[in-house]
C-alpha positions as a LaTeX table, in Angstrom:
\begin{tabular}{lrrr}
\hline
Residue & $x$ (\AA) & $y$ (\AA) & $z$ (\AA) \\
\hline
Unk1 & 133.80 & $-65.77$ & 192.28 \\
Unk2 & 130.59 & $-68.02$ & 192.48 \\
Unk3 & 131.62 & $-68.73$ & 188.76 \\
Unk4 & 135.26 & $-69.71$ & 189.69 \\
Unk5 & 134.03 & $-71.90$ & 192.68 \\
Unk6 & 132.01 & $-73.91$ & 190.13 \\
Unk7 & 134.41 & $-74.74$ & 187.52 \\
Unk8 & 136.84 & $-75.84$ & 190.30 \\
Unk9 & 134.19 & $-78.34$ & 191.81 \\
Unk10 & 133.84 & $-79.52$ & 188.64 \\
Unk11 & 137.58 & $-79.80$ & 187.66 \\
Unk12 & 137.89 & $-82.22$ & 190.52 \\
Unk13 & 135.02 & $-84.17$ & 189.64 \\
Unk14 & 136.03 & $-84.75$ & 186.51 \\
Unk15 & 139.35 & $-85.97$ & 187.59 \\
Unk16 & 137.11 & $-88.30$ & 190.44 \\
Unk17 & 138.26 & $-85.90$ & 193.37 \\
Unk18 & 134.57 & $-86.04$ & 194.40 \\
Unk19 & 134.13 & $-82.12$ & 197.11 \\
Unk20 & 131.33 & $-79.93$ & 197.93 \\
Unk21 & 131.97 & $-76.66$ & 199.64 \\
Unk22 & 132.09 & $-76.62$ & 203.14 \\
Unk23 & 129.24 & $-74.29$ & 204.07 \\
Unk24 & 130.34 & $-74.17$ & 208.10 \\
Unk25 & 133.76 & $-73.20$ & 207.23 \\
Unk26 & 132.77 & $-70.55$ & 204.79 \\
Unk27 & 134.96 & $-67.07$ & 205.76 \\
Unk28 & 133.51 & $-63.53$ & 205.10 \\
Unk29 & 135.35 & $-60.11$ & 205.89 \\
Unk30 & 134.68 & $-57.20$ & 204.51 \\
Unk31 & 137.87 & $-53.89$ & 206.27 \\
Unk32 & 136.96 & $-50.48$ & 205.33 \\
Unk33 & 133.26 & $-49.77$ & 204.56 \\
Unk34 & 132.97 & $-46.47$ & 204.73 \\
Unk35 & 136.09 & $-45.23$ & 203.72 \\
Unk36 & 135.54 & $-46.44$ & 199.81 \\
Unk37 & 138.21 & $-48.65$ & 199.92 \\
Unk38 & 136.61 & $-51.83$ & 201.11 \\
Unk39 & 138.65 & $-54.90$ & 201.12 \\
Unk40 & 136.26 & $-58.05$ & 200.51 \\
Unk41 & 138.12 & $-61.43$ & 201.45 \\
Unk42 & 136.48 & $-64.81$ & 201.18 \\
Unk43 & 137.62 & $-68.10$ & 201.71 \\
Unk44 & 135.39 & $-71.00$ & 200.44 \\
Unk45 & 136.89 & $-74.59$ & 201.66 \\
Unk46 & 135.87 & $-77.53$ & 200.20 \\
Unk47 & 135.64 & $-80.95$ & 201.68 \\
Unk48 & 135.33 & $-84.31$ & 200.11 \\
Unk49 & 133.29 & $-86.82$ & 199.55 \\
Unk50 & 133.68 & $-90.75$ & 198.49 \\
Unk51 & 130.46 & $-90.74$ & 196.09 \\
Unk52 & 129.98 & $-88.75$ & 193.00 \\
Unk53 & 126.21 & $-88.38$ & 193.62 \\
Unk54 & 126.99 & $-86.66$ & 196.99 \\
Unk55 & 129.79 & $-84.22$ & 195.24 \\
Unk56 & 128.55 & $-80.81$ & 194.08 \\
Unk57 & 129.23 & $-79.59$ & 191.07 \\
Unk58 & 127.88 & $-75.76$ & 191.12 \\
Unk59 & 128.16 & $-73.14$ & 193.36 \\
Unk60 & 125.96 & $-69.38$ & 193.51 \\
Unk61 & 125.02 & $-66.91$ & 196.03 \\
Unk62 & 122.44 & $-64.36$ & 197.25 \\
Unk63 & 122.98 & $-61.58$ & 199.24 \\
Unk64 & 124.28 & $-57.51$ & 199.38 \\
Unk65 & 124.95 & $-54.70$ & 201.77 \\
Unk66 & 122.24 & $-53.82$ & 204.30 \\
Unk67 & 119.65 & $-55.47$ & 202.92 \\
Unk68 & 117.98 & $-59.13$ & 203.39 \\
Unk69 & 119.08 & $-61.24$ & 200.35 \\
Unk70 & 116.51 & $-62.49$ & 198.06 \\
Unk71 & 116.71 & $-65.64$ & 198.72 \\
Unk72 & 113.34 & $-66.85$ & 197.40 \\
Unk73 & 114.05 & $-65.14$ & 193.64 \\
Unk74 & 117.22 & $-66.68$ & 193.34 \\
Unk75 & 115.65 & $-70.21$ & 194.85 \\
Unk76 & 113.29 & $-69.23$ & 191.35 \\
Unk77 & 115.92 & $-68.42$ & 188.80 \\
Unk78 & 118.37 & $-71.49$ & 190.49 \\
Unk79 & 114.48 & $-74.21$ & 189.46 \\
Unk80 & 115.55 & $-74.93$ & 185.89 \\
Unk81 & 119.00 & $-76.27$ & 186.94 \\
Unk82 & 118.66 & $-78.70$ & 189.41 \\
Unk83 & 118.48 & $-82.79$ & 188.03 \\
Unk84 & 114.73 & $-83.99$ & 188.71 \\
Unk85 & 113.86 & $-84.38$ & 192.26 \\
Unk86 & 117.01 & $-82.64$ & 193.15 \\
Unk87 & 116.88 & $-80.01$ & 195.37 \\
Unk88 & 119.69 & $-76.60$ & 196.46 \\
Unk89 & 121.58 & $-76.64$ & 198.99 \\
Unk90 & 121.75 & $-73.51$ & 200.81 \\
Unk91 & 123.90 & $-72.17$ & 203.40 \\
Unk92 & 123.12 & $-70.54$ & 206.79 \\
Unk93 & 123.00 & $-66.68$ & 206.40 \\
Unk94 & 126.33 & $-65.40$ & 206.19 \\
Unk95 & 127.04 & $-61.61$ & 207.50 \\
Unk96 & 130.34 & $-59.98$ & 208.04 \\
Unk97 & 130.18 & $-56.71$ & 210.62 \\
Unk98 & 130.54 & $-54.52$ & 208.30 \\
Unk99 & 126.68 & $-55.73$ & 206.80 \\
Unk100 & 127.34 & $-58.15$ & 204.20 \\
Unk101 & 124.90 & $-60.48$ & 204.09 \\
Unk102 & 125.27 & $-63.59$ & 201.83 \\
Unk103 & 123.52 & $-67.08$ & 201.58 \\
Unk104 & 126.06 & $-69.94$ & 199.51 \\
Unk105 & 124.25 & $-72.24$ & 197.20 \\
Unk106 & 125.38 & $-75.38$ & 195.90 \\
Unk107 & 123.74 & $-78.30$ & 193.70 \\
Unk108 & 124.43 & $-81.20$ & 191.58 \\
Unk109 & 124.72 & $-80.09$ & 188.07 \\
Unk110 & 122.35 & $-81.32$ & 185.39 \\
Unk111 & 124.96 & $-81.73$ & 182.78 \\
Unk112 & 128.07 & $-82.76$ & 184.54 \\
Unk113 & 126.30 & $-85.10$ & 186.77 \\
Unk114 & 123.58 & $-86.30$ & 184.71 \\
Unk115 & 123.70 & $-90.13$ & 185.91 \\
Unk116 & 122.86 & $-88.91$ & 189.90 \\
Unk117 & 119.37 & $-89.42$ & 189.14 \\
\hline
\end{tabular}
């Protein structure tokens, strides 16, 4: 999904429809734990933006069931991405009843955005 979320940011940047995800307005529900037939349903809105150095062009997360995410690995892995000086975005925690717990993570990307510098 993360995957899917990033290739549509940067569809519409590359078209000039400049977005980033809207991290307030992210949705989370997760029917049925328990019963082994759990329905996950996300909705990730995206807003726009009038600049192409404040668009986003990638999109992750960090989370699981019952357990804190590891937020400060994937910070780690996420480093070698980021333009120079750049930083991640990162959403509130996320957490759907059921115990889904999920941090969103956006950035510029290094290769699709290279002149935001």
């Amino acid at each position: 999904m993360s995957h899917k979320v990033g290739d549509k940011l940067k569809e519409y940047y590359n078209k000039g429809l400049y977005t980033k995800v809207d991290f307030a307005s992210i949705k989370m529900t997760t029917l049925g734990m328990g019963s082994g037939m759990v329905t996950y349903k996300l909705l990730i809105p995206f807003i726009s933006v009038t600049e192409p150095c404040d668009a986003f062009t990638s999109f992750d997360h960090v989370g699981g069931w019952n357990h804190a995410p590891l937020l400060a690995i994937r910070k780690k892995e996420l480093s070698n991405v980021l333009l120079p000086d750049d930083e991640l975005h990162i959403s509130d925690l996320k957490t759907t009843p059921e115990g889904l717990q999920e941090y969103w993570i956006q950035w510029r990307n290094k290769a699709a955005q290279a002149n935001c510098k």
